[in-house]
Amino acid sequence: SRQSLFFAVLLAVVVLPRSVQGAEAESEPKQNLPVLIQAIKENERLYQNLKLELMRTHTDELNLFLVPCKKQALRESEISLTVEGTKFRQQIHEQGDFVVISGGLGGGIAPFAEKPEPNRIKTGTEIRTEVSNGKISRILNEGLFPSEKEPREVYGLITDEVSRMANLARPHMFLKLWPAGVPLSIYLQGPEAVHTFLGEALNRSKYTTRTQVLGSVEFQGHPCTRVRMETLDQDGRARTRREFWLAEDRNLIPVRILSFHDRDSDFLPTSEAVVEDWLQVQPGVWYPRKASVKRYNSILLRREDKQVLAWRMDFDVQSVELNPEAEALQFTQFDFPPGTSVSEWKDGKQVRLFEQGK
C-alpha cells in the first residue's frame, strides 16, 4: 500500500543495519536526531485512532512505604480506552490494596514534627471514568472501601482544563508513565518543545537537556536505535539520564527504557521498563502485548549500591483495534449517577456545584 511504501522508504533512511549480535556491542550512529524524530513522528500517526483493552497489575513493595506487618500491596486494574485524535473515553476499574501515606517514605520525617499515624493499607475498589471531546472533560471518581469511615465516596467533575490522554493509548510512550499526553517525538526535543506542545509557559531553569543518538544495539532479538536524554546542571554535569531503545522492527517503539539519577548510582538504573511481547494489529504495525515497569528503592540504591524493588507495574494488553467505528456522542455524553456531587470549572474557577438529579 502507499502507506507501507512510505514507511519502508523512511526506515531505509533512518534504520541502522542489523550488524549487532549482542546488547553489549554497539555501532556508531548513522543518522542524526532530527531525522530520527521525524521517523518516530510518522510512526506515531499510525495510532491516532484506536480502541484498547488491557489489564494492569500494580505491586508496591512495602519496604519503601513502611507499612507494618505487610510485605506487599497488590491491586489489579481493568482498563478500557477509546481514542479519536485528541478525543478519548477511558475507564479504569482498580481493586485491591491501596497504600495510605501518613508517616513518610523509607525513613523519618521532620525531626520535631508530631509523630504521625503509621502508613497503612486500605482494601477496596476505585473506578475512574473520563470522557473528553478535546475541549471539555467529564470525570467520575468512585471509591468503595467497606472498612473505611466513608465506605463510599463519589464525586464528579466537569472542566475545560482537559486531562492529558493516558500514555497507554500511544505505544511510543507506553513504557513512560510521565509526562502524560506528550508524544515521544516531542519529548525527545526537550522541555521547551514539551511546554509548547502543551500550551504552557516555559519555566526557566538552571538545568538544560541534551539528547543524543548513540548507536545500534540488539535487545531480545530486536535491532534497536539507542537514544540518550540527559539533564545537565550549570556546570554541564549530567544529573539524570534516560535511555530509549527504539525497536527498528517494531515501528521505532521503545522496547526498553532505562532511567538513571546521579545521586543514586552512575551504573545502576533507578527504573527500567521493558516490552516482553508484541501484538501485530495490522501488517507491519505493532503494539506492546506484555510489558513491565520496575522502580527501585532510591535510598537503598544510594546507600548500598544494590537494586531493591520499590514498586512495579505489569501490563497485559487484551486487544487493540486501529481506526474503530466510534460514535461522536461517546466523547461528549456522560450521565453522572443520581446523587453525585458535581463540580464545574471554567478558566480555572469553580462556576457551579450541584447534585445530579434523578
Short mmCIF file of C-alpha atoms in Angstrom, two decimals:
data_model
loop_
_atom_site.label_atom_id
_atom_site.label_comp_id
_atom_site.label_asym_id
_atom_site.label_seq_id
_atom_site.Cartn_x
_atom_site.Cartn_y
_atom_site.Cartn_z
CA SER A 1 0.00 0.00 0.00
CA ARG A 2 1.03 3.64 -0.30
CA GLN A 3 1.39 3.93 3.49
CA SER A 4 3.55 0.78 3.69
CA LEU A 5 5.76 2.02 0.85
CA PHE A 6 6.29 5.37 2.60
CA PHE A 7 7.09 3.60 5.87
CA ALA A 8 9.62 1.33 4.16
CA VAL A 9 11.35 4.24 2.44
CA LEU A 10 11.50 6.23 5.67
CA LEU A 11 13.01 3.36 7.60
CA ALA A 12 15.57 2.84 4.84
CA VAL A 13 16.77 6.35 5.61
CA VAL A 14 16.96 6.15 9.40
CA VAL A 15 17.17 2.50 10.48
CA LEU A 16 20.58 1.10 11.18
CA PRO A 17 21.82 -2.18 9.71
CA ARG A 18 21.35 -5.38 11.70
CA SER A 19 25.03 -5.88 12.37
CA VAL A 20 24.93 -6.07 16.15
CA GLN A 21 24.61 -9.52 17.68
CA GLY A 22 24.58 -8.67 21.40
CA ALA A 23 23.34 -5.92 23.70
CA GLU A 24 26.88 -5.02 24.69
CA ALA A 25 28.07 -4.43 21.14
CA GLU A 26 27.18 -1.06 19.70
CA SER A 27 27.76 0.51 16.30
CA GLU A 28 28.30 4.19 15.61
CA PRO A 29 25.14 6.22 14.97
CA LYS A 30 24.38 6.60 11.28
CA GLN A 31 21.62 9.22 11.47
CA ASN A 32 21.04 12.49 13.26
CA LEU A 33 18.38 13.21 15.84
CA PRO A 34 16.02 15.35 13.69
CA VAL A 35 15.76 12.61 11.07
CA LEU A 36 15.06 10.00 13.75
CA ILE A 37 12.42 12.21 15.40
CA GLN A 38 10.70 12.64 12.03
CA ALA A 39 10.65 8.86 11.60
CA ILE A 40 9.12 8.45 15.08
CA LYS A 41 6.51 11.08 14.26
CA GLU A 42 5.47 9.26 11.08
CA ASN A 43 5.04 6.05 13.06
CA GLU A 44 3.04 7.81 15.80
CA ARG A 45 0.48 8.81 13.16
CA LEU A 46 -0.43 5.16 12.67
CA TYR A 47 -2.02 5.10 16.13
CA GLN A 48 -4.15 8.28 16.17
CA ASN A 49 -7.45 6.40 16.42
CA LEU A 50 -7.71 3.18 18.39
CA LYS A 51 -9.59 1.08 20.91
CA LEU A 52 -7.61 -0.62 23.68
CA GLU A 53 -8.44 -3.17 26.39
CA LEU A 54 -5.83 -4.20 28.94
CA MET A 55 -5.08 -5.43 32.45
CA ARG A 56 -2.61 -3.69 34.76
CA THR A 57 -1.15 -5.15 37.95
CA HIS A 58 0.47 -2.74 40.42
CA THR A 59 2.65 -4.16 43.21
CA ASP A 60 4.04 -1.95 45.98
CA GLU A 61 6.93 -3.40 47.97
CA LEU A 62 6.30 -2.11 51.46
CA ASN A 63 9.98 -1.88 52.40
CA LEU A 64 9.64 1.62 50.91
CA PHE A 65 6.25 2.56 52.32
CA LEU A 66 6.96 1.28 55.84
CA VAL A 67 3.60 -0.40 56.36
CA PRO A 68 3.75 -2.55 59.50
CA CYS A 69 3.23 -6.32 59.26
CA LYS A 70 2.82 -6.45 55.49
CA LYS A 71 5.35 -7.01 52.71
CA GLN A 72 3.36 -6.19 49.56
CA ALA A 73 0.28 -4.34 48.39
CA LEU A 74 -1.24 -5.67 45.19
CA ARG A 75 -4.03 -4.23 43.07
CA GLU A 76 -5.32 -5.04 39.61
CA SER A 77 -6.97 -2.80 37.04
CA GLU A 78 -9.19 -3.39 34.05
CA ILE A 79 -8.67 -0.52 31.62
CA SER A 80 -10.66 0.34 28.50
CA LEU A 81 -9.70 3.27 26.30
CA THR A 82 -11.08 4.60 23.02
CA VAL A 83 -9.20 7.39 21.25
CA GLU A 84 -10.01 9.53 18.23
CA GLY A 85 -7.34 12.19 17.76
CA THR A 86 -7.50 14.37 20.87
CA LYS A 87 -10.85 12.92 21.98
CA PHE A 88 -10.97 9.94 24.29
CA ARG A 89 -13.10 7.87 26.64
CA GLN A 90 -11.41 5.92 29.41
CA GLN A 91 -12.46 3.76 32.35
CA ILE A 92 -10.14 2.31 34.97
CA HIS A 93 -11.62 -0.24 37.38
CA GLU A 94 -8.96 -0.89 40.03
CA GLN A 95 -9.32 -3.13 43.06
CA GLY A 96 -7.06 -4.47 45.77
CA ASP A 97 -4.71 -2.89 48.32
CA PHE A 98 -4.06 0.87 48.30
CA VAL A 99 -1.30 2.42 50.41
CA VAL A 100 -2.35 5.30 52.67
CA ILE A 101 0.70 7.53 53.31
CA SER A 102 0.86 9.42 56.60
CA GLY A 103 4.28 8.61 58.05
CA GLY A 104 6.62 9.27 55.13
CA LEU A 105 8.51 7.06 52.68
CA GLY A 106 11.53 4.96 53.58
CA GLY A 107 12.60 6.98 56.61
CA GLY A 108 11.71 9.57 59.22
CA ILE A 109 10.03 12.86 58.54
CA ALA A 110 10.82 16.27 60.09
CA PRO A 111 12.62 15.66 63.41
CA PHE A 112 10.38 17.91 65.52
CA ALA A 113 7.12 17.04 63.85
CA GLU A 114 4.37 15.44 65.84
CA LYS A 115 4.51 11.67 65.43
CA PRO A 116 2.12 10.76 62.61
CA GLU A 117 -0.13 7.78 62.24
CA PRO A 118 1.70 4.84 60.64
CA ASN A 119 1.28 4.17 56.96
CA ARG A 120 -1.41 1.59 56.32
CA ILE A 121 -3.31 -0.35 53.70
CA LYS A 122 -6.92 0.12 52.72
CA THR A 123 -8.64 -2.53 50.59
CA GLY A 124 -11.36 -1.83 48.11
CA THR A 125 -12.15 -0.52 44.65
CA GLU A 126 -11.59 2.71 42.76
CA ILE A 127 -13.35 3.42 39.48
CA ARG A 128 -12.46 6.40 37.30
CA THR A 129 -14.43 7.20 34.16
CA GLU A 130 -13.35 10.07 31.93
CA VAL A 131 -14.93 11.40 28.75
CA SER A 132 -13.25 14.18 26.77
CA ASN A 133 -14.04 15.80 23.43
CA GLY A 134 -10.71 17.63 23.46
CA LYS A 135 -12.25 20.79 24.92
CA ILE A 136 -14.38 19.67 27.87
CA SER A 137 -13.75 16.73 30.19
CA ARG A 138 -16.32 14.94 32.32
CA ILE A 139 -14.87 12.80 35.09
CA LEU A 140 -16.45 10.48 37.64
CA ASN A 141 -14.44 9.09 40.56
CA GLU A 142 -15.89 6.36 42.76
CA GLY A 143 -14.23 4.90 45.83
CA LEU A 144 -15.63 1.79 47.50
CA PHE A 145 -13.80 0.86 50.72
CA PRO A 146 -16.09 -1.06 53.10
CA SER A 147 -13.76 -0.80 56.14
CA GLU A 148 -13.22 2.97 55.95
CA LYS A 149 -15.16 5.66 57.82
CA GLU A 150 -16.61 6.73 54.47
CA PRO A 151 -17.20 3.37 52.76
CA ARG A 152 -18.41 5.00 49.53
CA GLU A 153 -17.22 8.26 48.03
CA VAL A 154 -18.45 9.53 44.68
CA TYR A 155 -17.75 12.86 43.04
CA GLY A 156 -17.91 14.28 39.55
CA LEU A 157 -16.06 17.00 37.66
CA ILE A 158 -16.75 19.00 34.51
CA THR A 159 -13.81 21.11 33.39
CA ASP A 160 -12.40 22.98 30.42
CA GLU A 161 -8.91 22.06 31.63
CA VAL A 162 -8.73 18.90 29.59
CA SER A 163 -6.87 16.00 31.13
CA ARG A 164 -3.90 14.64 29.26
CA MET A 165 -4.52 11.40 27.47
CA ALA A 166 -3.05 8.30 29.10
CA ASN A 167 0.24 7.18 27.60
CA LEU A 168 -1.20 3.67 27.29
CA ALA A 169 -3.02 4.93 24.20
CA ARG A 170 0.25 5.83 22.50
CA PRO A 171 2.61 2.85 22.10
CA HIS A 172 5.73 5.01 21.75
CA MET A 173 5.11 6.25 25.33
CA PHE A 174 3.60 3.02 26.68
CA LEU A 175 6.59 2.42 28.97
CA LYS A 176 6.84 6.09 30.02
CA LEU A 177 4.42 6.93 32.81
CA TRP A 178 5.20 10.66 32.77
CA PRO A 179 4.64 13.19 31.26
CA ALA A 180 1.18 12.07 30.17
CA GLY A 181 -0.17 13.06 26.79
CA VAL A 182 3.16 14.04 25.25
CA PRO A 183 4.31 12.15 22.12
CA LEU A 184 7.81 10.68 22.16
CA SER A 185 8.71 12.77 19.09
CA ILE A 186 8.01 15.90 21.18
CA TYR A 187 9.54 14.64 24.42
CA LEU A 188 12.91 13.93 22.80
CA GLN A 189 13.12 17.57 21.69
CA GLY A 190 13.32 18.76 25.30
CA PRO A 191 11.32 20.83 27.82
CA GLU A 192 10.72 23.82 25.54
CA ALA A 193 9.07 21.62 22.91
CA VAL A 194 7.00 19.86 25.59
CA HIS A 195 5.73 23.13 27.10
CA THR A 196 4.92 24.48 23.64
CA PHE A 197 3.02 21.31 22.76
CA LEU A 198 1.02 21.53 26.00
CA GLY A 199 0.41 25.26 25.61
CA GLU A 200 2.20 26.01 28.88
CA ALA A 201 4.61 28.78 29.78
CA LEU A 202 8.21 27.60 29.89
CA ASN A 203 9.67 27.58 33.38
CA ARG A 204 13.16 28.97 33.19
CA SER A 205 15.55 26.56 34.86
CA LYS A 206 19.24 26.37 35.57
CA TYR A 207 19.12 22.89 34.03
CA THR A 208 19.36 22.08 30.34
CA THR A 209 18.83 18.89 28.37
CA ARG A 210 20.94 17.08 25.82
CA THR A 211 19.65 14.30 23.57
CA GLN A 212 21.96 12.09 21.51
CA VAL A 213 21.59 9.15 19.17
CA LEU A 214 24.20 6.72 20.47
CA GLY A 215 24.11 3.86 18.02
CA SER A 216 22.55 0.49 17.31
CA VAL A 217 22.23 -2.42 19.74
CA GLU A 218 20.24 -5.65 19.82
CA PHE A 219 17.78 -6.45 22.59
CA GLN A 220 15.56 -9.54 22.79
CA GLY A 221 16.31 -10.20 19.14
CA HIS A 222 15.24 -6.72 18.03
CA PRO A 223 17.70 -4.32 16.37
CA CYS A 224 17.39 -1.08 18.32
CA THR A 225 18.45 2.53 17.93
CA ARG A 226 19.69 3.73 21.31
CA VAL A 227 18.90 7.32 22.33
CA ARG A 228 20.15 9.04 25.48
CA MET A 229 18.47 12.08 27.05
CA GLU A 230 20.35 13.88 29.85
CA THR A 231 19.50 16.69 32.26
CA LEU A 232 22.59 18.88 32.76
CA ASP A 233 23.36 21.29 35.57
CA GLN A 234 25.04 24.68 35.17
CA ASP A 235 28.46 23.02 35.07
CA GLY A 236 27.43 20.68 32.29
CA ARG A 237 27.29 17.60 34.53
CA ALA A 238 24.59 15.04 33.85
CA ARG A 239 22.20 14.84 36.82
CA THR A 240 19.73 12.43 35.26
CA ARG A 241 19.75 10.41 32.10
CA ARG A 242 17.27 8.20 30.28
CA GLU A 243 17.95 5.71 27.55
CA PHE A 244 15.33 4.77 24.97
CA TRP A 245 15.99 1.60 22.99
CA LEU A 246 13.82 2.01 19.89
CA ALA A 247 12.96 -1.28 18.19
CA GLU A 248 13.64 -0.78 14.49
CA ASP A 249 11.41 -3.71 13.51
CA ARG A 250 8.54 -2.56 15.77
CA ASN A 251 7.69 0.91 14.41
CA LEU A 252 10.50 2.50 16.50
CA ILE A 253 8.52 1.84 19.69
CA PRO A 254 10.81 1.71 22.76
CA VAL A 255 11.37 -1.90 23.77
CA ARG A 256 13.43 -0.75 26.76
CA ILE A 257 13.73 2.45 28.80
CA LEU A 258 16.39 2.90 31.49
CA SER A 259 16.45 5.83 33.95
CA PHE A 260 19.48 6.90 35.99
CA HIS A 261 19.98 9.55 38.69
CA ASP A 262 23.48 10.69 39.64
CA ARG A 263 22.63 10.88 43.35
CA ASP A 264 21.68 7.19 43.38
CA SER A 265 24.11 5.39 41.08
CA ASP A 266 26.17 6.05 37.97
CA PHE A 267 25.77 2.49 36.71
CA LEU A 268 22.55 1.01 38.09
CA PRO A 269 19.23 2.37 36.82
CA THR A 270 16.65 3.69 39.27
CA SER A 271 13.96 2.32 36.99
CA GLU A 272 13.70 0.12 33.95
CA ALA A 273 10.82 -0.68 31.63
CA VAL A 274 10.65 -3.46 29.06
CA VAL A 275 8.25 -4.73 26.40
CA GLU A 276 8.24 -8.51 26.70
CA ASP A 277 5.82 -9.48 23.93
CA TRP A 278 4.17 -7.83 20.94
CA LEU A 279 0.84 -7.79 19.16
CA GLN A 280 0.70 -7.22 15.41
CA VAL A 281 -2.51 -5.22 14.92
CA GLN A 282 -2.04 -4.79 11.16
CA PRO A 283 0.68 -5.97 8.78
CA GLY A 284 3.80 -4.10 9.85
CA VAL A 285 2.03 -2.25 12.68
CA TRP A 286 2.87 -3.39 16.22
CA TYR A 287 1.69 -2.74 19.77
CA PRO A 288 3.10 -3.91 23.13
CA ARG A 289 1.25 -7.00 24.35
CA LYS A 290 3.07 -7.61 27.64
CA ALA A 291 5.28 -5.06 29.40
CA SER A 292 6.62 -4.19 32.83
CA VAL A 293 7.91 -1.09 34.61
CA LYS A 294 10.12 -1.51 37.69
CA ARG A 295 11.11 1.25 40.13
CA TYR A 296 13.88 0.62 42.64
CA ASN A 297 14.28 1.94 46.16
CA SER A 298 16.47 5.04 45.72
CA ILE A 299 17.55 5.09 49.37
CA LEU A 300 18.93 1.55 49.28
CA LEU A 301 20.42 2.10 45.83
CA ARG A 302 22.27 5.15 47.16
CA ARG A 303 23.38 3.62 50.45
CA GLU A 304 24.12 0.03 49.47
CA ASP A 305 24.57 0.24 45.70
CA LYS A 306 22.03 -2.51 45.05
CA GLN A 307 18.66 -2.64 43.37
CA VAL A 308 15.76 -3.44 45.71
CA LEU A 309 12.33 -3.20 44.15
CA ALA A 310 10.07 -0.38 45.40
CA TRP A 311 7.15 -0.99 43.06
CA ARG A 312 6.35 -2.46 39.69
CA MET A 313 3.58 -2.37 37.11
CA ASP A 314 2.81 -5.21 34.73
CA PHE A 315 0.67 -4.73 31.63
CA ASP A 316 -1.24 -7.35 29.67
CA VAL A 317 -2.94 -5.95 26.56
CA GLN A 318 -6.05 -7.95 25.69
CA SER A 319 -6.95 -6.28 22.39
CA VAL A 320 -6.08 -3.34 20.15
CA GLU A 321 -8.19 -2.11 17.24
CA LEU A 322 -6.98 0.64 14.93
CA ASN A 323 -9.44 3.11 13.44
CA PRO A 324 -12.53 1.67 15.16
CA GLU A 325 -16.01 2.91 14.40
CA ALA A 326 -16.75 5.44 17.14
CA GLU A 327 -19.90 7.45 17.72
CA ALA A 328 -19.27 11.14 18.42
CA LEU A 329 -21.56 11.04 21.47
CA GLN A 330 -19.26 8.72 23.38
CA PHE A 331 -16.74 11.57 23.71
CA THR A 332 -19.30 14.15 24.87
CA GLN A 333 -22.15 12.38 26.61
CA PHE A 334 -21.82 11.10 30.15
CA ASP A 335 -24.56 10.91 32.77
CA PHE A 336 -23.43 11.17 36.37
CA PRO A 337 -25.23 8.75 38.73
CA PRO A 338 -28.13 10.33 40.68
CA GLY A 339 -26.97 11.95 43.90
CA THR A 340 -23.42 12.60 42.67
CA SER A 341 -21.86 15.88 43.81
CA VAL A 342 -20.56 17.53 40.62
CA SER A 343 -18.17 20.48 40.47
CA GLU A 344 -17.93 22.51 37.27
CA TRP A 345 -14.83 24.58 36.47
CA LYS A 346 -14.10 27.14 33.78
CA ASP A 347 -10.97 29.21 33.24
CA GLY A 348 -9.51 27.90 36.50
CA LYS A 349 -12.52 28.90 38.61
CA GLN A 350 -15.40 26.90 40.01
CA VAL A 351 -18.61 28.17 38.39
CA ARG A 352 -21.09 25.65 39.71
CA LEU A 353 -21.52 22.96 42.34
CA PHE A 354 -24.62 20.79 42.09
CA GLU A 355 -26.05 17.40 42.92
CA GLN A 356 -27.00 15.26 39.98
CA GLY A 357 -30.74 14.65 39.97
CA LYS A 358 -32.57 11.52 39.03
#
